[in-house]
Amino acid sequence: EDKVVQSPLSLVVHEGDTVTLNCSYEVTNFRSLLWYKQEKKAPTFLFMLTSSGIEKKSGRLSSILDKKELFSILNITATQTGDSAVYLCAVIIQGAQKLVFGQGTRLTINP
Amino acid sequence: ETGVTQSPTHLIKTRGQQVTLRCSSQSGHNTVSWYQQALGQGPQFIFQYYREEENGRGNFPPRFSGLQFPNYSSELNVNALELDDSALYLCASSLKQGPDTQYFGPGTRLTVL
């Protein structure tokens, strides 16, 4: 069965800290990995990764994929209280367009 | 804002009732997927519609059914509601032959009493 596991499940840090969120996967036929941020309801798209070793960057957020070791990380530097959210990792399998999600990491940034 | 809209925002039903949730996809997108997100969990895939046909289904019973209309909007119907159906229902739109990114609507929070 296709599986996506995120760690940690919950993380509390102070404003200005740097955090690393982890996502590992075991799927039959990997196609791409996506990161989403969910604050209240709608998950909002952050990154899509398909190739190993190529970092995607957007402001203070960056992400990289390792297809050999089957994981991805999401880094957030100089965290702000507005970064508080649940971060979801999802994988798309070849031949199917459904997203297989991990359980999410709840990130809390304290001022 | 993704341009994906869902209605209603919140809904309260009792066990055994039926419910219909609606989704309008982003302009230009021809595929709609539905997900169920229980509290504290990641979203779980229910099914996907493309060109008005079901195009893949997750591990949900037949009392979960759907429709897609010619304008690519979609409905999710749930019959014989159970307490465990209480969840956030998310709809996501995408382009069948496009990139893998799916764009989510704000969701419908369903409470079954």
Coordinates of N, CA, C and O in Angstrom, one line a residue, chain B residues 2-52:
Chain B
T2 N -7.4 30.4 -5.2 CA -7.2 29.5 -6.3 C -8.3 29.6 -7.3 O -8.1 29.0 -8.4
G3 N -9.4 30.2 -7.0 CA -10.5 30.2 -8.0 C -11.4 29.0 -7.9 O -12.3 28.8 -8.6
V4 N -11.1 28.1 -6.9 CA -11.9 26.9 -6.7 C -12.9 27.3 -5.6 O -12.4 27.7 -4.5
T5 N -14.2 27.1 -5.8 CA -15.1 27.5 -4.8 C -15.9 26.2 -4.4 O -16.1 25.3 -5.2
Q6 N -16.4 26.2 -3.1 CA -17.2 25.1 -2.6 C -18.3 25.6 -1.8 O -18.2 26.7 -1.2
S7 N -19.4 24.9 -1.8 CA -20.6 25.3 -1.0 C -21.3 24.0 -0.5 O -21.2 23.0 -1.2
P8 N -21.9 24.1 0.6 CA -21.9 25.2 1.6 C -20.5 25.2 2.3 O -19.7 24.3 2.2
T9 N -20.4 26.2 3.2 CA -19.1 26.3 4.0 C -19.2 25.3 5.2 O -18.2 24.6 5.5
H10 N -20.4 25.3 5.8 CA -20.6 24.4 7.0 C -21.9 23.7 6.8 O -22.8 24.3 6.2
L11 N -22.0 22.5 7.4 CA -23.3 21.7 7.3 C -23.4 20.8 8.5 O -22.4 20.2 8.9
I12 N -24.6 20.8 9.1 CA -24.8 19.9 10.2 C -26.0 18.9 9.7 O -27.0 19.4 9.3
K13 N -25.7 17.6 9.8 CA -26.7 16.6 9.5 C -26.8 15.6 10.6 O -26.0 15.5 11.5
T14 N -27.9 14.8 10.5 CA -28.0 13.7 11.5 C -27.7 12.4 10.8 O -27.9 12.3 9.6
R15 N -27.4 11.4 11.6 CA -27.1 10.0 11.1 C -28.2 9.6 10.2 O -29.4 9.7 10.6
G16 N -27.9 8.9 9.1 CA -28.9 8.4 8.2 C -29.3 9.3 7.1 O -29.9 8.9 6.1
Q17 N -29.1 10.6 7.3 CA -29.5 11.6 6.2 C -28.5 11.5 5.0 O -27.5 10.8 5.1
Q18 N -28.9 12.3 4.0 CA -28.1 12.4 2.8 C -27.6 13.8 2.6 O -28.3 14.7 3.1
V19 N -26.4 14.0 2.0 CA -25.9 15.3 1.8 C -25.3 15.5 0.4 O -24.8 14.5 -0.2
T20 N -25.4 16.7 -0.1 CA -24.8 17.0 -1.4 C -23.9 18.2 -1.2 O -24.3 19.3 -0.7
L21 N -22.6 18.1 -1.6 CA -21.6 19.1 -1.5 C -21.3 19.5 -3.0 O -21.2 18.7 -3.9
R22 N -21.0 20.8 -3.2 CA -20.7 21.3 -4.5 C -19.4 22.0 -4.7 O -18.8 22.6 -3.7
C23 N -18.8 21.9 -5.9 CA -17.5 22.5 -6.1 C -17.5 23.0 -7.6 O -17.9 22.4 -8.5
S24 N -16.9 24.2 -7.7 CA -16.7 24.8 -9.0 C -15.2 24.9 -9.2 O -14.5 25.5 -8.4
S25 N -14.7 24.3 -10.3 CA -13.3 24.2 -10.5 C -12.7 25.5 -11.0 O -13.4 26.4 -11.5
Q26 N -11.4 25.6 -11.0 CA -10.7 26.8 -11.5 C -10.9 26.9 -13.0 O -10.9 25.8 -13.7
S27 N -11.0 28.1 -13.5 CA -11.2 28.3 -14.9 C -10.1 27.6 -15.7 O -8.9 27.7 -15.4
G28 N -10.5 26.8 -16.7 CA -9.5 26.1 -17.6 C -9.2 24.7 -17.1 O -8.6 23.9 -17.9
H29 N -9.6 24.3 -15.9 CA -9.3 23.0 -15.4 C -10.5 22.1 -15.7 O -11.6 22.4 -15.6
N30 N -10.1 20.8 -16.1 CA -11.1 19.9 -16.5 C -11.3 18.7 -15.6 O -12.0 17.8 -15.9
T31 N -10.5 18.7 -14.5 CA -10.5 17.5 -13.6 C -10.8 18.0 -12.2 O -10.2 19.0 -11.8
V32 N -11.7 17.2 -11.5 CA -12.0 17.6 -10.1 C -11.8 16.3 -9.3 O -12.2 15.2 -9.6
S33 N -11.1 16.5 -8.2 CA -10.9 15.4 -7.2 C -11.5 15.8 -5.9 O -11.5 17.0 -5.5
W34 N -12.0 14.8 -5.2 CA -12.6 15.1 -3.8 C -11.8 14.3 -2.8 O -11.3 13.2 -3.0
Y35 N -11.6 15.0 -1.6 CA -10.8 14.4 -0.5 C -11.6 14.6 0.8 O -12.3 15.6 0.9
Q36 N -11.4 13.7 1.7 CA -12.0 13.8 3.0 C -10.9 14.0 4.0 O -9.9 13.2 4.0
Q37 N -11.0 15.0 4.8 CA -9.9 15.2 5.8 C -10.5 15.2 7.2 O -11.2 16.1 7.6
A38 N -10.3 14.1 8.0 CA -10.7 14.0 9.4 C -9.8 14.9 10.2 O -8.6 15.2 9.8
L39 N -10.3 15.2 11.4 CA -9.5 16.1 12.3 C -8.2 15.6 12.6 O -8.0 14.4 13.0
G40 N -7.1 16.3 12.4 CA -5.8 15.9 12.7 C -5.1 14.9 11.7 O -4.0 14.4 12.0
Q41 N -5.8 14.7 10.6 CA -5.2 13.8 9.6 C -5.0 14.5 8.3 O -5.5 15.6 8.1
G42 N -4.2 13.9 7.4 CA -4.1 14.4 6.0 C -5.3 14.0 5.2 O -6.1 13.1 5.6
P43 N -5.5 14.7 4.1 CA -6.7 14.4 3.3 C -6.6 13.0 2.7 O -5.5 12.6 2.3
Q44 N -7.7 12.4 2.6 CA -7.8 11.0 1.9 C -8.6 11.1 0.6 O -9.7 11.7 0.6
F45 N -8.1 10.6 -0.4 CA -8.7 10.6 -1.8 C -10.0 9.8 -1.8 O -10.0 8.6 -1.4
I46 N -11.1 10.5 -2.2 CA -12.3 9.8 -2.4 C -12.5 9.4 -3.8 O -12.6 8.2 -4.1
F47 N -12.5 10.3 -4.8 CA -12.6 10.0 -6.2 C -12.2 11.2 -7.0 O -12.1 12.3 -6.5
Q48 N -12.1 10.9 -8.3 CA -11.7 12.0 -9.3 C -12.7 11.9 -10.5 O -13.0 10.8 -10.9
Y49 N -13.0 13.0 -11.0 CA -13.9 13.1 -12.2 C -13.2 13.8 -13.3 O -12.5 14.9 -13.1
Y50 N -13.3 13.3 -14.5 CA -12.7 13.9 -15.7 C -13.7 13.6 -16.9 O -14.1 12.5 -17.1
R51 N -14.1 14.7 -17.6 CA -15.0 14.6 -18.7 C -16.3 13.8 -18.2 O -16.8 12.9 -18.9
E52 N -16.8 14.2 -17.0 CA -18.0 13.7 -16.5 C -18.0 12.2 -16.1 O -19.1 11.7 -15.8

